[in-house]
Short mmCIF file of C-alpha atoms (C1' of nucleotides) in Angstrom, two decimals:
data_model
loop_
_atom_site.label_atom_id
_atom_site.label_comp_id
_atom_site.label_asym_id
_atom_site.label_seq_id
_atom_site.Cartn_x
_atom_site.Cartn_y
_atom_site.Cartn_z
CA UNK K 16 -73.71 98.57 -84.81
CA UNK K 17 -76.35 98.28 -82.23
CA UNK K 18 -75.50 97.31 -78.86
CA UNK K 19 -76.59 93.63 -78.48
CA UNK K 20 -74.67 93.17 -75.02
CA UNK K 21 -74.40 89.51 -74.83
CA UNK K 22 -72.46 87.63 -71.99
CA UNK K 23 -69.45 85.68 -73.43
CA UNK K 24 -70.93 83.04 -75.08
CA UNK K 25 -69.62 80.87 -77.94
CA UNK K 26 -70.29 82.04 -81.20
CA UNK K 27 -72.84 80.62 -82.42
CA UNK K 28 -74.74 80.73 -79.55
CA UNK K 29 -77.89 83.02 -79.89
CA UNK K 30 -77.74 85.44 -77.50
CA UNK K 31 -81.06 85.07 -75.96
CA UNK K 32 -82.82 82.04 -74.45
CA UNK K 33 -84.48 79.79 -77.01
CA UNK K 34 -88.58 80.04 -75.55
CA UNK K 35 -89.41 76.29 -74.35
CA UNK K 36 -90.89 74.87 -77.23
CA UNK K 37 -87.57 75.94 -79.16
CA UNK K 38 -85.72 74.05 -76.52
CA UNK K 39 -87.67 70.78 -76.99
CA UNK K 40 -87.87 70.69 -80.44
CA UNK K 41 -84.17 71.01 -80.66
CA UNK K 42 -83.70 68.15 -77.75
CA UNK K 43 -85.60 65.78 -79.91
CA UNK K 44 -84.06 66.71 -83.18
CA UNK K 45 -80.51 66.02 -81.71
CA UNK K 46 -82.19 62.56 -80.03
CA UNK K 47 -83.58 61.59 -83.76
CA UNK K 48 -80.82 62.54 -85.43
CA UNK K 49 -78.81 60.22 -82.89
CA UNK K 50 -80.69 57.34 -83.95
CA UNK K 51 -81.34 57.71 -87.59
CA UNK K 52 -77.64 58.54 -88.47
CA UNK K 53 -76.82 55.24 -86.20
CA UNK K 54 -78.94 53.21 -88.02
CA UNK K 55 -79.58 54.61 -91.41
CA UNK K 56 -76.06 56.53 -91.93
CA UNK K 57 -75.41 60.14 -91.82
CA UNK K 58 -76.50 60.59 -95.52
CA UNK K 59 -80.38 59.94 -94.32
CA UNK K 60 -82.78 62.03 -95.74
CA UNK K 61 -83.38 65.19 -93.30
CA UNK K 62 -87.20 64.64 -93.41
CA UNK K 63 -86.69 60.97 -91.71
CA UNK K 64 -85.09 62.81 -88.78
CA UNK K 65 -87.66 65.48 -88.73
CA UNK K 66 -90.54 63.22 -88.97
CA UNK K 67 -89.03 60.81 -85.95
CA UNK K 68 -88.94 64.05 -83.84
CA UNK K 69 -92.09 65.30 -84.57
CA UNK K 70 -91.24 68.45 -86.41
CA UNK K 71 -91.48 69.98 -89.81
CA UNK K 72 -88.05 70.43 -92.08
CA UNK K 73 -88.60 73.82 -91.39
CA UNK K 74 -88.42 73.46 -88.03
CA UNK K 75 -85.34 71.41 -88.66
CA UNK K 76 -83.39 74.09 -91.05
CA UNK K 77 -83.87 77.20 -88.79
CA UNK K 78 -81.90 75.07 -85.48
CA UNK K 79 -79.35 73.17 -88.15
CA UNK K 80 -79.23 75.18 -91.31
CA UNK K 81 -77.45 72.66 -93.01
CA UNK K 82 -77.25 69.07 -92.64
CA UNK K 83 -73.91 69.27 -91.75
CA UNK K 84 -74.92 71.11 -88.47
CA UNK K 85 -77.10 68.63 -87.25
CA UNK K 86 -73.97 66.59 -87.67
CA UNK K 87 -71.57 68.25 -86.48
CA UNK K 88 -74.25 68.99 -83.40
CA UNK K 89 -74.42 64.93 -82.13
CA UNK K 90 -70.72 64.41 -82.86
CA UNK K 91 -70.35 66.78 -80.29
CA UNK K 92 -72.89 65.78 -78.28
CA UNK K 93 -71.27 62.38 -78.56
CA UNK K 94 -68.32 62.92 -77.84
CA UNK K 95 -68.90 65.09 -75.10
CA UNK K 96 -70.85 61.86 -73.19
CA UNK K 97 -67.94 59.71 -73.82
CA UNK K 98 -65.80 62.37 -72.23
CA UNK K 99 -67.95 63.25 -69.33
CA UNK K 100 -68.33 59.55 -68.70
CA UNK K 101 -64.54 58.89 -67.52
CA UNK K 102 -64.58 60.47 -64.03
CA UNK K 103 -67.98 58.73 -62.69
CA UNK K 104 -66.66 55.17 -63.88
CA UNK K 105 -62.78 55.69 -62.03
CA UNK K 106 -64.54 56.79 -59.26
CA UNK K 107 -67.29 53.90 -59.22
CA UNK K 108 -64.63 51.27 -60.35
CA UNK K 109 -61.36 49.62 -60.06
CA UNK K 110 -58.56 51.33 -62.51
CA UNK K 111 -58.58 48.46 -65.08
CA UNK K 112 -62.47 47.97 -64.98
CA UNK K 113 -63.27 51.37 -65.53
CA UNK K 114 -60.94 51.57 -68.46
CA UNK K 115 -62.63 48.27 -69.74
CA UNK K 116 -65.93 49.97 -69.54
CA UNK K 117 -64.84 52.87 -70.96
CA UNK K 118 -63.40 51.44 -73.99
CA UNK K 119 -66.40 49.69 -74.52
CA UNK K 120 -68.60 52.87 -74.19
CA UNK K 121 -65.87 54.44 -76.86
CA UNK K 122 -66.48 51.37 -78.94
CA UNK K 123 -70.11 51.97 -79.04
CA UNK K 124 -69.94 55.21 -80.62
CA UNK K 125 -67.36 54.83 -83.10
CA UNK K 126 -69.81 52.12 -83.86
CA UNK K 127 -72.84 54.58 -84.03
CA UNK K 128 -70.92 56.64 -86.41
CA UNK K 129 -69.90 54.47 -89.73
CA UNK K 130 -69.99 57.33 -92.38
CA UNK K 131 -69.34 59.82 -90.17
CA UNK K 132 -65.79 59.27 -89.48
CA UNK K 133 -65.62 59.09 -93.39
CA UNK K 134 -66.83 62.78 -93.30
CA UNK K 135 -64.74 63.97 -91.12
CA UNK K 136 -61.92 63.40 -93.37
CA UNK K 137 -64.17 64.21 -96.21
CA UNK K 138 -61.62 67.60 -96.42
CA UNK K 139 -65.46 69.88 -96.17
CA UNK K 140 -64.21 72.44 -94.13
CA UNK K 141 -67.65 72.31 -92.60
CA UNK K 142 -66.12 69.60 -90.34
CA UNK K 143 -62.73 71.17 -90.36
CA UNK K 144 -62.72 71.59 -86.96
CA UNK K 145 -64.38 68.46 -85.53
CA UNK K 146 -60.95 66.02 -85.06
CA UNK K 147 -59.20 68.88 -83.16
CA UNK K 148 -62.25 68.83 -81.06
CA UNK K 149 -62.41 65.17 -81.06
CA UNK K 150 -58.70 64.47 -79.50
CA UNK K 151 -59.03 67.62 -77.40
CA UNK K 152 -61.71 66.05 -75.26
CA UNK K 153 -61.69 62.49 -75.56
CA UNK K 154 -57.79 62.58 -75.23
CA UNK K 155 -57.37 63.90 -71.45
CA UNK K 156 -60.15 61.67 -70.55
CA UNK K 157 -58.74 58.16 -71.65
CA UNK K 158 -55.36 59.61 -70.50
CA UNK K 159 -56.38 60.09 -67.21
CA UNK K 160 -58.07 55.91 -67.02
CA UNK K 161 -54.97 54.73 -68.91
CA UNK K 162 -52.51 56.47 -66.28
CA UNK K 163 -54.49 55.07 -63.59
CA UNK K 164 -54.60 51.32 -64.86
CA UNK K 165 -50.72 51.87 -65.67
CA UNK K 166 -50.32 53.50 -61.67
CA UNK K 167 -51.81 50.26 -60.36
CA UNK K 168 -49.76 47.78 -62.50
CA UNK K 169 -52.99 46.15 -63.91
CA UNK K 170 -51.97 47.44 -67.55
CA UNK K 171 -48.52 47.96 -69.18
CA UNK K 172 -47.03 51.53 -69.61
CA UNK K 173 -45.93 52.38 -73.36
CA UNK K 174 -49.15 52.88 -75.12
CA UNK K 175 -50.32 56.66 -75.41
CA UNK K 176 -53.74 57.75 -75.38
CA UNK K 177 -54.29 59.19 -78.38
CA UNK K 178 -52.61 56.15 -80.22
CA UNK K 179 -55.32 54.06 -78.70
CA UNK K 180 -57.72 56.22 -79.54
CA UNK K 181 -57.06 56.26 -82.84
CA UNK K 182 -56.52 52.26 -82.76
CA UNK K 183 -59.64 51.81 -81.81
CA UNK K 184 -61.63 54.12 -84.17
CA UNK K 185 -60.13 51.97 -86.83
CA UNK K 186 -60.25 48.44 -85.86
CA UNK K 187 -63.85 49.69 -85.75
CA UNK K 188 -64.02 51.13 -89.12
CA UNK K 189 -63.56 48.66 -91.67
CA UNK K 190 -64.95 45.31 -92.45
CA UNK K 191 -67.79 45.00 -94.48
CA UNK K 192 -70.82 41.81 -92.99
CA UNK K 193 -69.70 42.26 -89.27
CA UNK K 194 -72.07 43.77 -86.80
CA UNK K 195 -71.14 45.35 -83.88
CA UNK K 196 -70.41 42.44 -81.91
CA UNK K 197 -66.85 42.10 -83.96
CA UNK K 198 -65.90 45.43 -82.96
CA UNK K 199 -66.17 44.99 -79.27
CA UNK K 200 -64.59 41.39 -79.65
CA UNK K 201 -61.12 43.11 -81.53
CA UNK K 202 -60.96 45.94 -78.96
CA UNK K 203 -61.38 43.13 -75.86
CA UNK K 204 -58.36 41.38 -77.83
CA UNK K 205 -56.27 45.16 -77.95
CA UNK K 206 -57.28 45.63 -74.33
CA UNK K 207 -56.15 41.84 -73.51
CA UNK K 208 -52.63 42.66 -75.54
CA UNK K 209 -52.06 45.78 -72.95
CA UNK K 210 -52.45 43.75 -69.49
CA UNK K 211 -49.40 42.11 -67.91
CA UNK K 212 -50.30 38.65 -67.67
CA UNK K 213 -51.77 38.37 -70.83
CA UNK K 214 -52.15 34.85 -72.16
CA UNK K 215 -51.23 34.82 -75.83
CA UNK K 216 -47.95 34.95 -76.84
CA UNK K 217 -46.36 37.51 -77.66
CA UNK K 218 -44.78 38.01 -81.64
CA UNK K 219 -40.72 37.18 -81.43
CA UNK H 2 -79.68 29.78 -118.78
CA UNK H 3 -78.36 30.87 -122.08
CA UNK H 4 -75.12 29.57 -123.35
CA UNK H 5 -72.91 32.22 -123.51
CA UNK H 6 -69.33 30.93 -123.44
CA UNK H 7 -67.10 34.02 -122.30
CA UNK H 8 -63.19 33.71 -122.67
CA UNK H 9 -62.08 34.12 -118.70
CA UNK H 10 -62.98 37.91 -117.82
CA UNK H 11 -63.59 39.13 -114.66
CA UNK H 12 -67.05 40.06 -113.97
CA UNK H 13 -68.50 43.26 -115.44
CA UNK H 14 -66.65 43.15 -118.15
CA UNK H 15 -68.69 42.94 -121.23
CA UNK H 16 -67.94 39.60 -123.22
CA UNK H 17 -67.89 41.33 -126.93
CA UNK H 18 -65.36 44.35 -127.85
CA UNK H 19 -66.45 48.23 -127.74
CA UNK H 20 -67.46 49.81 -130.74
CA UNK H 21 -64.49 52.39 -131.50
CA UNK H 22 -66.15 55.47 -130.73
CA UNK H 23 -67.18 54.04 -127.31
CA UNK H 24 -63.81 53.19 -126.29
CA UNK H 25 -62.85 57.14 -127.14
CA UNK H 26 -65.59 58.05 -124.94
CA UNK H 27 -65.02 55.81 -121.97
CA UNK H 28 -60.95 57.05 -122.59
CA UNK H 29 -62.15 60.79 -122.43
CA UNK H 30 -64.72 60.50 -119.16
CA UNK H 31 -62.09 58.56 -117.31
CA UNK H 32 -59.29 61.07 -118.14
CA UNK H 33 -61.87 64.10 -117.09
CA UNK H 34 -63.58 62.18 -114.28
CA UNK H 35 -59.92 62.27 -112.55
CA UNK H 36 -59.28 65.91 -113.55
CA UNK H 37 -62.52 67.12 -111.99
CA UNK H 38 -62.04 64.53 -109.03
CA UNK H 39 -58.92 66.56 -108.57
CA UNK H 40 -59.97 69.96 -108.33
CA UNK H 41 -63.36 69.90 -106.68
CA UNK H 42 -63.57 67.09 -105.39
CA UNK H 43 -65.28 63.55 -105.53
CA UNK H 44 -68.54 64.81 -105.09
CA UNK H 45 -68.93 67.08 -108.33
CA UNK H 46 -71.50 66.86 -110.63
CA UNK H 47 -71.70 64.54 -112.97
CA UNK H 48 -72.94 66.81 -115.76
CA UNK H 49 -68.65 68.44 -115.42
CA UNK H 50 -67.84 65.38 -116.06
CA UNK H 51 -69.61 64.72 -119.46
CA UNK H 52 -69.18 68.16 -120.28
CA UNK H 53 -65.52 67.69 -119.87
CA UNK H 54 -65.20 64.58 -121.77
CA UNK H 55 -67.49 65.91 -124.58
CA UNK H 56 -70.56 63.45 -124.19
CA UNK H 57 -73.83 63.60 -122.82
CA UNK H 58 -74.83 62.72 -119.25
CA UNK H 59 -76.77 59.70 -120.98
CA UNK H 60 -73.34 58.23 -122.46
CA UNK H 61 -71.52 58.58 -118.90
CA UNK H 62 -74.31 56.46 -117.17
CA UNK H 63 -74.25 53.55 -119.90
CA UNK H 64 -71.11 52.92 -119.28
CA UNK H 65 -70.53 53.83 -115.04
CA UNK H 66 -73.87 52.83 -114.63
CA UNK H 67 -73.96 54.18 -111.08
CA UNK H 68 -71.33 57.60 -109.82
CA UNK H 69 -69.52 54.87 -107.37
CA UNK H 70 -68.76 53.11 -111.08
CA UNK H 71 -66.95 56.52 -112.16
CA UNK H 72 -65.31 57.01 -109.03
CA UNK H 73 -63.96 53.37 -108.56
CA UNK H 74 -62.45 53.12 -112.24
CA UNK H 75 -60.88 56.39 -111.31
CA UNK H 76 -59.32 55.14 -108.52
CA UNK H 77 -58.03 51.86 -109.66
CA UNK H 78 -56.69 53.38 -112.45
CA UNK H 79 -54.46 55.47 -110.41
CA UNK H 80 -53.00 52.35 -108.03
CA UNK H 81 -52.33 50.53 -111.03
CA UNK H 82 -50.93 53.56 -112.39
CA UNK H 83 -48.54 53.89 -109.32
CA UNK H 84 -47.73 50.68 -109.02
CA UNK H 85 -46.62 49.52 -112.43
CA UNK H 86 -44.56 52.92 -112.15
CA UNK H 87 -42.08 51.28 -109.89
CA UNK H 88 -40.80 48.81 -112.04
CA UNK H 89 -39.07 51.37 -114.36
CA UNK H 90 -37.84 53.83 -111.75
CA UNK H 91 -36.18 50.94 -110.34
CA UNK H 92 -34.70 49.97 -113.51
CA UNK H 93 -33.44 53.47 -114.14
CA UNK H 94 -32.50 54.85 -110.70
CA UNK H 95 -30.67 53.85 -107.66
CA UNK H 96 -32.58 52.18 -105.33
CA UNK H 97 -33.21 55.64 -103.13
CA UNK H 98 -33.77 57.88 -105.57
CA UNK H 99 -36.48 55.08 -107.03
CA UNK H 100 -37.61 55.15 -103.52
CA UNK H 101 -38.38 58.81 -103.40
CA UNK H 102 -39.28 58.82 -107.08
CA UNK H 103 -42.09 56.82 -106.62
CA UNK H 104 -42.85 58.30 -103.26
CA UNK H 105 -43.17 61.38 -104.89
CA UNK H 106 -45.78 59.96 -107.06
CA UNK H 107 -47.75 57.82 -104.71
CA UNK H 108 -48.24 61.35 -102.67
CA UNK H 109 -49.69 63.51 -105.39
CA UNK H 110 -52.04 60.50 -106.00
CA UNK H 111 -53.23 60.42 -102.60
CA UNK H 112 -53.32 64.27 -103.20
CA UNK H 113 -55.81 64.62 -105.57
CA UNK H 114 -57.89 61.72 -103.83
CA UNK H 115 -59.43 64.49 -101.34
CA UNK H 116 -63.01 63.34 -100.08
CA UNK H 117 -62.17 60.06 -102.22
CA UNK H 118 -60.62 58.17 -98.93
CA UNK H 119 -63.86 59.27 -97.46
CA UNK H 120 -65.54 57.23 -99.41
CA UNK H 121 -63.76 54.70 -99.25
CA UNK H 122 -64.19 54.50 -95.36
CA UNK H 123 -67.92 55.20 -95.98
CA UNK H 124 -69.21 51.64 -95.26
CA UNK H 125 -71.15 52.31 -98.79
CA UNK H 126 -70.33 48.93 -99.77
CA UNK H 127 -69.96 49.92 -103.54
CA UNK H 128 -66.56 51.05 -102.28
CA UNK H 129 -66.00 47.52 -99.63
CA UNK H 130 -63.23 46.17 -101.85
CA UNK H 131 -61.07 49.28 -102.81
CA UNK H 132 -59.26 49.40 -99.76
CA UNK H 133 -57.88 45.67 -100.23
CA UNK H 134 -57.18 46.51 -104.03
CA UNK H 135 -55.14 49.20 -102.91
CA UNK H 136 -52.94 47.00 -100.84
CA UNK H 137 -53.14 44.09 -102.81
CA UNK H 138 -51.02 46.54 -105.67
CA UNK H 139 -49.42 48.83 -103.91
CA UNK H 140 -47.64 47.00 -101.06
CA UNK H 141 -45.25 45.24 -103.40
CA UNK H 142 -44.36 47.99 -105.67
CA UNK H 143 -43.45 49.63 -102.51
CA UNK H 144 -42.09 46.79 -100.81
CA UNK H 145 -39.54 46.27 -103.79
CA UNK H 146 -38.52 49.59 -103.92
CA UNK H 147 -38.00 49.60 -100.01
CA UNK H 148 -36.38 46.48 -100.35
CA UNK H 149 -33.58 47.25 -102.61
CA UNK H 150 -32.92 50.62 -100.79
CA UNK H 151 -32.28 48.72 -97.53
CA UNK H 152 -30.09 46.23 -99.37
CA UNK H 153 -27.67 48.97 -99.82
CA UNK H 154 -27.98 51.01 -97.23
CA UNK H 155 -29.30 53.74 -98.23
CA UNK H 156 -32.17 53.26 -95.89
CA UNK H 157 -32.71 51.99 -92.76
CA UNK H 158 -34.79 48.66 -92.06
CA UNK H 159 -37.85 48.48 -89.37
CA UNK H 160 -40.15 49.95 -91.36
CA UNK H 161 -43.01 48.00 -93.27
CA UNK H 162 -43.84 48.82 -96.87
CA UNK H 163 -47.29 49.02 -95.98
CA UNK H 164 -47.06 50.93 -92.49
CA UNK H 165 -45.54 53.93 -95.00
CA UNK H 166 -48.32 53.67 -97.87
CA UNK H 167 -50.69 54.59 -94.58
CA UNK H 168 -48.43 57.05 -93.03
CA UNK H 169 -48.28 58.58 -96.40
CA UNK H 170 -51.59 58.77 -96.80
CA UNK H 171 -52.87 59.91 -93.74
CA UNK H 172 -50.07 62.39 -93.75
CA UNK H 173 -51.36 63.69 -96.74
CA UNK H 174 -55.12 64.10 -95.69
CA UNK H 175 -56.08 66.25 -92.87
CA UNK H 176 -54.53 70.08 -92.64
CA UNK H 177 -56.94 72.50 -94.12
CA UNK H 178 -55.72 76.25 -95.58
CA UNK H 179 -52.56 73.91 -97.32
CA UNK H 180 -51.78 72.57 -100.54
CA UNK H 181 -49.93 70.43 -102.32
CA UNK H 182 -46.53 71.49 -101.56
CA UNK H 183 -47.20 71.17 -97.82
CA UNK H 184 -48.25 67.19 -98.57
CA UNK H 185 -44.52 66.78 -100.65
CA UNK H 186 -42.43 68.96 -97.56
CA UNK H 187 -44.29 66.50 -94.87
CA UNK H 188 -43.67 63.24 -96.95
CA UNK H 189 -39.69 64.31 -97.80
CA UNK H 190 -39.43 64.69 -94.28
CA UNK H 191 -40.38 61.31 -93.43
CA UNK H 192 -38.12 60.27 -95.84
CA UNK H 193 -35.51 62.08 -94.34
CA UNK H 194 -36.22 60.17 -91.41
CA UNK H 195 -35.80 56.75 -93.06
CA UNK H 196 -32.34 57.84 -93.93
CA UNK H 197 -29.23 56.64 -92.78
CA UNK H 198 -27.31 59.96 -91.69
CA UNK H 199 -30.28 62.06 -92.66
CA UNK H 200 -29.00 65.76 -93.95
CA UNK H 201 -31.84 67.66 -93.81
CA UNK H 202 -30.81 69.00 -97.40
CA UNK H 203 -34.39 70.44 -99.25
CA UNK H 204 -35.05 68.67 -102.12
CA UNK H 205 -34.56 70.87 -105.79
"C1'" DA G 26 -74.63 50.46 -150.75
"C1'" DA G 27 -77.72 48.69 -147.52
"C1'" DC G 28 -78.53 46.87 -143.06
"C1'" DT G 29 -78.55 46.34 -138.09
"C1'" DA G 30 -76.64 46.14 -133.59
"C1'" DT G 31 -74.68 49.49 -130.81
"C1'" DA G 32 -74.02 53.94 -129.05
"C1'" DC G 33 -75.23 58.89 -128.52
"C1'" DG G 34 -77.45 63.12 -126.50
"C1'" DG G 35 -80.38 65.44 -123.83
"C1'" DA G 36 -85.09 65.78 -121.97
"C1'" DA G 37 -87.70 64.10 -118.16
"C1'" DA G 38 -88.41 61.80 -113.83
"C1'" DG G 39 -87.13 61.17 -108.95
"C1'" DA G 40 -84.85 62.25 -104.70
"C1'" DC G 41 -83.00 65.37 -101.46
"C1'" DT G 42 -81.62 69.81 -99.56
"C1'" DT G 43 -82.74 74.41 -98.53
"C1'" DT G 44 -85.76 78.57 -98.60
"C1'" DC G 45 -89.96 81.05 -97.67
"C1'" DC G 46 -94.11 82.60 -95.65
"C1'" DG G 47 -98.88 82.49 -93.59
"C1'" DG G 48 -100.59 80.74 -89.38
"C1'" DT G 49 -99.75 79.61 -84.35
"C1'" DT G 50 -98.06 80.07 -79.66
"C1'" DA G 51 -95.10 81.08 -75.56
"C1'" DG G 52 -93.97 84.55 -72.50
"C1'" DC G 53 -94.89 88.96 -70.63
"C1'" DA G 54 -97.44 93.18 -68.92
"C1'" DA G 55 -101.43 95.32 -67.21
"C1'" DT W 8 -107.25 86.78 -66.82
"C1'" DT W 9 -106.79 89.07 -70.98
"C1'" DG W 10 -104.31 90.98 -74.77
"C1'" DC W 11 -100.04 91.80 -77.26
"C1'" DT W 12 -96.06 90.58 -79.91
"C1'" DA W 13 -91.77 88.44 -80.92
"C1'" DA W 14 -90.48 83.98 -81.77
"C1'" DC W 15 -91.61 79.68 -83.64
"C1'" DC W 16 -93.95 76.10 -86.48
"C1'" DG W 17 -95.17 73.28 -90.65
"C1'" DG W 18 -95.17 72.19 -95.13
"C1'" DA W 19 -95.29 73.87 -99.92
"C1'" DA W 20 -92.16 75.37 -103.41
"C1'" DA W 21 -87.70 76.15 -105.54
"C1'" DG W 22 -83.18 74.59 -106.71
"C1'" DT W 23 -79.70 70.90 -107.49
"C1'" DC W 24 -78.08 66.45 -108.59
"C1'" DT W 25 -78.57 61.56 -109.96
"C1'" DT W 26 -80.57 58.24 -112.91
"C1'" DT W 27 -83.74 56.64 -116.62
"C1'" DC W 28 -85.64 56.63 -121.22
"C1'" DC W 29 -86.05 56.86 -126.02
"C1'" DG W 30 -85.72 58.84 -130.72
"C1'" DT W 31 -81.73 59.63 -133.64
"C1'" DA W 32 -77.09 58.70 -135.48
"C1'" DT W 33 -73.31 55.74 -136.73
"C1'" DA W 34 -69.70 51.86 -136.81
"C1'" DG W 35 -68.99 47.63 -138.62
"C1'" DT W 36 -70.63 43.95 -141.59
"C1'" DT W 37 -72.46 41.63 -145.84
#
DNA sequence: AACTATACGGAAAGACTTTCCGGTTAGCAA
DNA sequence: TTGCTAACCGGAAAGTCTTTCCGTATAGTT
C-alpha cells in the first residue's frame, strides 16, 4: 500500500484540502439542496439542485455520488445547527424561553424534512446510520434546556428528552392540507401541557 | 352528465363485473406484488411484478394505474387480512393465546412492510389515507382480543389497543443486520411484559 | 358460429440517476 | 510574472424504471 499519511480524519474525508472552487461549489450544493428538498421533497430531481447552485450534475456526482449522500450530507448539516444552537440560546435566555425557542427551531426542521424522515426508516442501509446520529446529538442538547427549565421550576420533571424528541418529530409528521403553521401551534400546546400552571385541565 | 346509475360502490370501483380472465390476473399481481414487496422491498420494479404474476407490464398498469395503486391494494389487503383474522382465533383459543396468536401475525405483517411505512409517512398524498385505514381496522380487532384477555386476567389493563399496534410496529422497523426472528423475540417480550406473573418461558 | 366489448402483451416514450471524458482552472515553483 | 500540472468542471451519453399506446387475442353474448 502506499503511504498516504493522513491525520485522523473521518473516513470519508479526503485526505487533502478540497482547492477553493471545490469548497464553494460544495457550500452551495449543500445550501440548494437545503432548499429544494424543503420545498420540493427529497425525491427532487438532482439537476434542480445542481442548476439552483450553479453547477453541472457532474459537478454534483463527484462531491455526493449518490443522491442519498447529498441527503444524508444536510441531515447532518441540519441537525448539527439544531444542536449547536442550544448553548447560545440558555446562555442568551431565561431556562423556559430558550427551550421555547429551541423547540421551535426543532420544529422548523422536522418541518423542512417531510419525506425525509420517511427515508430514514426506509430500512436503505444507506441511511442506516442517520437516527443513531440523530438522538446522539440532538439528545444531550434538548437534555441539557429541559434539565434547566425543570432546575428552575418553570417546567415539570417526568418527561425525557428523547421522548420529546420523538413527540415532536411526529406531531409534525402527519396530516395531510396543514402548513407549517399547525405544526408549531401542536408543539406550543405539548410545550403548554409540560409547564406548571398550565391552564387546561388536565385528563382524570 | 351521463346517466349512469351505479349500485352503491365506493369510488374506483368499476360499475360492471371483470371479465374472468381479468379477475385471475388482478388475483395473481396482487398475490406476487406482496411476495416481491416482501423480499426486496417496496421499491422493486414493476416489470418482477408482472413477470411474477405471468402478465405483461401493460396488464399491471390497466388495472393499478399508477405503482402507489399496487402498493396500496397490497397493503389493505393485509390489514383486512389481519383483522378479520381475530375473529376466529378468538373463537378457537383462550383469550391469551388469541392475543399472541394474532400478535404473532400482525408482526410478520409489519415485517414484510419494510420501506412500505416509509411511504406511508412520505407526505406523497397517494398514501394520505392509509394510515387512518390502518387504525380504523386494526384497533378493534386488537382491542377485542385485548379486551377479553384482561377480562380474565390473563393480562394486565393500562395498555391501549392502539398504543401496542404502534409499539409493535415501530418495534419491528429499525435494527439493521436482523431478521425476522429478532422482530418475533422483541414482540414476545413485550408480551411478556403485559403478563400477569410474567415467566420469561421462550415460546416453542 | 359470428360478433363485439374487453383485455392482453410488449414496444416505445419519458423521466431520472449515474458515468465518462475533453476542456478549464487553481495553486505552486521558478 | 510565467508556466506547469493535478484537480475540477460541465454536459452529453448510458442505464434503469415508470407509464403510455396500440395491434392482436379472447370471453361472453346473440
Amino acid at each position: 500500500m502506499t503511504g498516504n499519511a493522513a491525520p485522523g480524519v473521518s473516513p470519508g474525508v479526503p485526505q487533502r484540502a478540497l482547492r477553493a472552487d471545490a469548497q464553494r461549489n460544495v457550500g452551495a450544493l449543500l445550501e440548494a439542496a437545503r432548499a429544494v428538498f424543503a420545498t420540493a421533497g427529497v425525491d427532487a430531481p438532482a439537476k434542480e439542485i445542481a442548476d439552483l447552485a450553479g453547477v453541472g450534475v457532474g459537478t454534483l456526482y463527484r462531491h455526493f455520488p449518490q443522491r442519498s449522500d447529498l441527503v444524508k450530507a444536510v441531515f447532518q448539516h441540519g441537525v448539527d445547527a439544531c444542536a449547536d444552537a442550544a448553548p447560545a440560546l440558555a446562555a442568551a435566555n431565561e431556562p423556559g424561553a430558550a427551550l421555547e425557542q429551541w423547540l421551535r427551531q426543532y420544529t422548523v426542521f422536522v418541518g423542512t424534512k417531510r419525506g425525509l424522515a420517511a427515508a430514514l426508516h426506509s430500512g436503505d442501509p444507506a441511511y442506516g446510520a442517520l437516527p443513531g446520529y440523530f438522538m446522539r446529538r440532538l439528545e444531550p442538547a434538548l437534555a441539557s434546556l429541559l434539565d434547566a427549565a425543570i432546575a428552575v421550576g418553570e417546567i415539570r420533571a417526568g418527561t425525557s428528552a428523547r421522548d420529546l424528541l420523538h413527540a415532536v418529530a411526529n406531531l409534525c409528521m402527519p396530516v395531510p392540507d396543514e402548513g407549517p403553521a399547525y405544526s408549531q401551534r401542536m408543539v406550543a400546546l405539548l410545550l403548554d401541557g409540560l409547564r406548571f400552571g398550565a391552564t387546561s385541565q388536565p385528563p382524570p
